[in-house]
Amino acid sequence: MDSPLVNETDEVHPALSPSNTTIPVTPGVSDIGSLSYVQSPAQIPEPHREAQWNCNSYFVPNEGGEVPDSPTRIATGARTSGELLRRLSLVDSDRPVTPEIDPRTAFPSLNLSGGIISATFCIPHSVGFQSGQEWTIKSRRGTSALFDSFSHLSGLHTPWSHTLVGWTGEIKPTSELPESSGSTHSYSSSHATSLNKTASIPLNKASAPIPIDGSTRAPPLQHHGDGITVTKADRERLEQQLLRDRVGKIVPVWLMDPLENECEDAVLKDQARWRRYAEHELYTLFHYKQHEPTDGRAERKSWTDYCRMNQIFAERILEIYKPGDIVWIHDYHLLLLPNLLRQRIPNVYIGFFLHVPFPSSEFLRCLSRRKEILTGVLGSNMIGFQSYSYSRHFSSCCTRILGFESSSAGVDAYGAHVAVDVFPIGIDAGAVARTAFGDRDIEVKIARIREQYQGQKIIVGRDRLDTVRGVAQKLMAFKMFLERYPEWRGKVVLIQVTSPTSVEEEKEDAGHKISNKISDLVADINGVYGGLEYTPVYHFPQYLSRDEYFALLRVADVGLITSVRDGMNTTSLEYVVCQKDNHGPVILSEFSGTAGSLTSAIHINPWDLGGVAEAINDALIMPAAQKETQHRKMYKHVVTNTVHLWSKNYLGRLLMNLMSFDQSIATPALDRSKLLNRYRKAKKRLFMFDYDGTLTPIVKDPQAAIPSDRVIRTIKTLASDPRNAVWIISGRDQAFLDEWMGHIPELGLSAEHGSFIRQPKSDDWENLTEKTDMSWQKDVMDVFQHYTERTQGSFIERKRIALTWHFRRADPEYGAFQARECKKHLESTVAKKWDVEVMNGKANLEVRPTFVNKGEIAKRLVNGYGNGVGEPPEFVLCLGDDFTDEDMFRALRATKLPVGHVFSVTVGASSKQTLASWHLLEPADVIASIALLNGIATTGDLGATA
């Protein structure tokens, strides 16, 4: 990708000129009436010049249906002054209001390059191949809002240099590409009247009207055979064709088996396998569907392909990545990609957005690769979702499955804070308005539809042929509506457009169960309530042309969307724009991601058929004033929260999060070379280690946290050096420390956060709280017992000095909630009566006397060397992982030891609040660092040296 940073001799990009980079700039539209992301005709390669409207929508474009690009062309065909004003008012309807600032000026410390690499599963084109000839490039249907956002980022008036990385999709011979995929498709006259109800009168009441052009061939099956052979020259030719596109520079990803050398011919076989795991396992589970159990062989094979696919994407991105680029990854096909990139480029800026729902932990736990999926996406700096419930589910899964601390703001994972936020996607409302209201052909079709359905209310539904779209529920609810409200029979029709699915799982639908069920329901409704003069349901299992689609949305009286699970339904948003004059109500499933955005819509539960039937009746009888009020609110939201604003908000929030958790202000990773250098120079060295979470990982059962052989050997070797004073300062009781660490004579031990101490080469414990009144323990025990009875999996640990309530085995979220309630209870009662403090630990709550803490022991050990010249320790290494260890870090800061002699290290995320000067990620890093000092480090330990 060409760098946006240019030399003085180069032509400066308009958005990057000095006059613009220091002041706010607005990404306006390029020419009056044209889309903000459309390049000038001279810059658009010939194959794409006609694709000026939304080429990625579900419907087929009309030949010659280009968007007017001047006031004269917009005004052409206007019959009245009112229509002329209306057309001209649509020209700049999508001009952004909020100015956009050059990110390199606004965030100088991030050292941004100005480049964005968008990674999405498929490029916005279907490609056809004919050996030795130019590739055939045609528009791909679906994900129109996503591709519109890419087009916006590639606009001439934005400060970004945009590159799109995506798979070519299944490559077919040019002759096998369906005609309907092309942006230059010629729509037949018979298709143009496919909404004509008189064109296909059913032979009997039980038949379903399915008006498909009889001359249209069914889509051909993909031929596997020996596959398609693509030479290196063929691949390079396609890459050159995709260099200039309306969505920016496109870099295709070639998914194929590894080649021995780059010049080798590639044989593309079973191309659908690359989408199989994502669409068979992830898509179904994310939409709350589960498969029957199998032997797992097919899943293992598809998982291997899924991992390989993400790895190929990572390698492709690394080929074009420049320091300071932002990598924006989209959707469930690429969940492993963030972590793969993070491993190769630790400081890369990565954003991830999931366009489908994210399930609750109860469903995700059923996925065998659940940990790998979560770990993969947590390589991002920020993860975006369509709605708050999806983001909440994700954070909960990270806590329940991976054990990471999380909140509504994000997840602390692997030494970094991963922000989690909500960004409901929009549409290019201005482009939709111009298309829907700026074409005379659409006006003609509206007149025809109104004539054909004269005297009848029109309910419109447009869905993919997926089980999650709720088409079956819609038809059953409509049948119940006709049954309960007989006065509407003959006065209302449902026009249902069902386009083919693009999801691999749904394509494998055995026996076409979904389509057969829908056809049976349509036939049943028409057979029971229809006749020669009246057909209640018109089902169109096909793609519609652009003109028909927008004509249908404009002429409709009610929009009906009954998704049983959906990420973001853009049909509802397009319907709102098209109803600018009619104000038709929207009946919207509460399970759709759009429900949270269109709050003025009529929300329904698609499983409550009676409720949907009632909502249909309410929408049909709604007073005009109420319709207008509801529509005004929805229309304002849709035209304000466009896909352009969505991408701007996402990137702005990503940059803010990168600034907020900038590694320069976070706790730095321990500089092991500096540690080793100071260690070698010092003759008097003091080591203070916490136990749980520092020397050993946190486990659900505290008694199971026993030290490994490597931990014991490493500590024993360190303590055997007479220049080293090694102490373990833990919250554990004396018995535990004696059992697992007491056999090392040179080791000093402190139990119960400094309440007891055992000197090196001694077996006797000294009680530092011997004269303390312990009567408070009874009151605390009563409170702990109360919450233990009400929190399944929790238990009480009674020590000689402290009392600890553990909830590691309890439900993580409920346990944390109960701990907060318990702490408030103790602070308002026991803490006011006794001189004790309530401390939060790792999945526990501890109560102890206020004067007992690890800081007192740390101060005691340092002072034990003396304060005279040459007496204090010349090297101090203190490690801990939780709140109780902060007392040690605080005590060390209060000493007069030289800063360069003290290494206070917290174990965990670099973003957490701490008084420590350094951090290590996990206990394994602690042992590796100690082994390095012992001179017995492994190759891996040496490689980790900063």
Coordinates of C-alpha atoms in Angstrom, one line a residue, residues 69 148 199 203 242 248 292 433 438 445 460 481 497 562 617 650 662 676 696 712 715 719 738 741 806 851 911:
D69 CA -24.3 13.6 -10.9
D148 CA -20.2 1.3 1.9
A199 CA -48.9 -12.6 -14.3
L203 CA -54.2 -22.9 -10.8
L242 CA -8.1 -4.7 -8.3
G248 CA -9.9 1.6 -2.3
E292 CA -26.3 -33.0 16.7
A433 CA -32.6 8.3 -0.8
G438 CA -34.3 10.0 -8.0
K445 CA -43.1 0.7 -11.0
V460 CA -43.5 -6.2 2.8
F481 CA -53.6 -12.5 11.8
V497 CA -39.1 -11.6 -1.0
T562 CA -39.4 -11.2 12.3
N617 CA -53.4 -5.1 13.1
Y650 CA -15.4 3.4 15.6
D662 CA -0.8 3.8 25.7
L676 CA 20.6 -9.1 35.7
T696 CA 2.1 -20.4 41.2
I712 CA 11.1 -25.4 44.2
I715 CA 13.8 -20.9 44.7
A719 CA 18.3 -19.1 48.4
D738 CA 5.8 -25.4 56.2
M741 CA 8.4 -24.6 51.3
H806 CA -13.3 -17.7 48.8
F851 CA -1.8 -3.2 61.5
S911 CA -2.8 -1.6 32.4

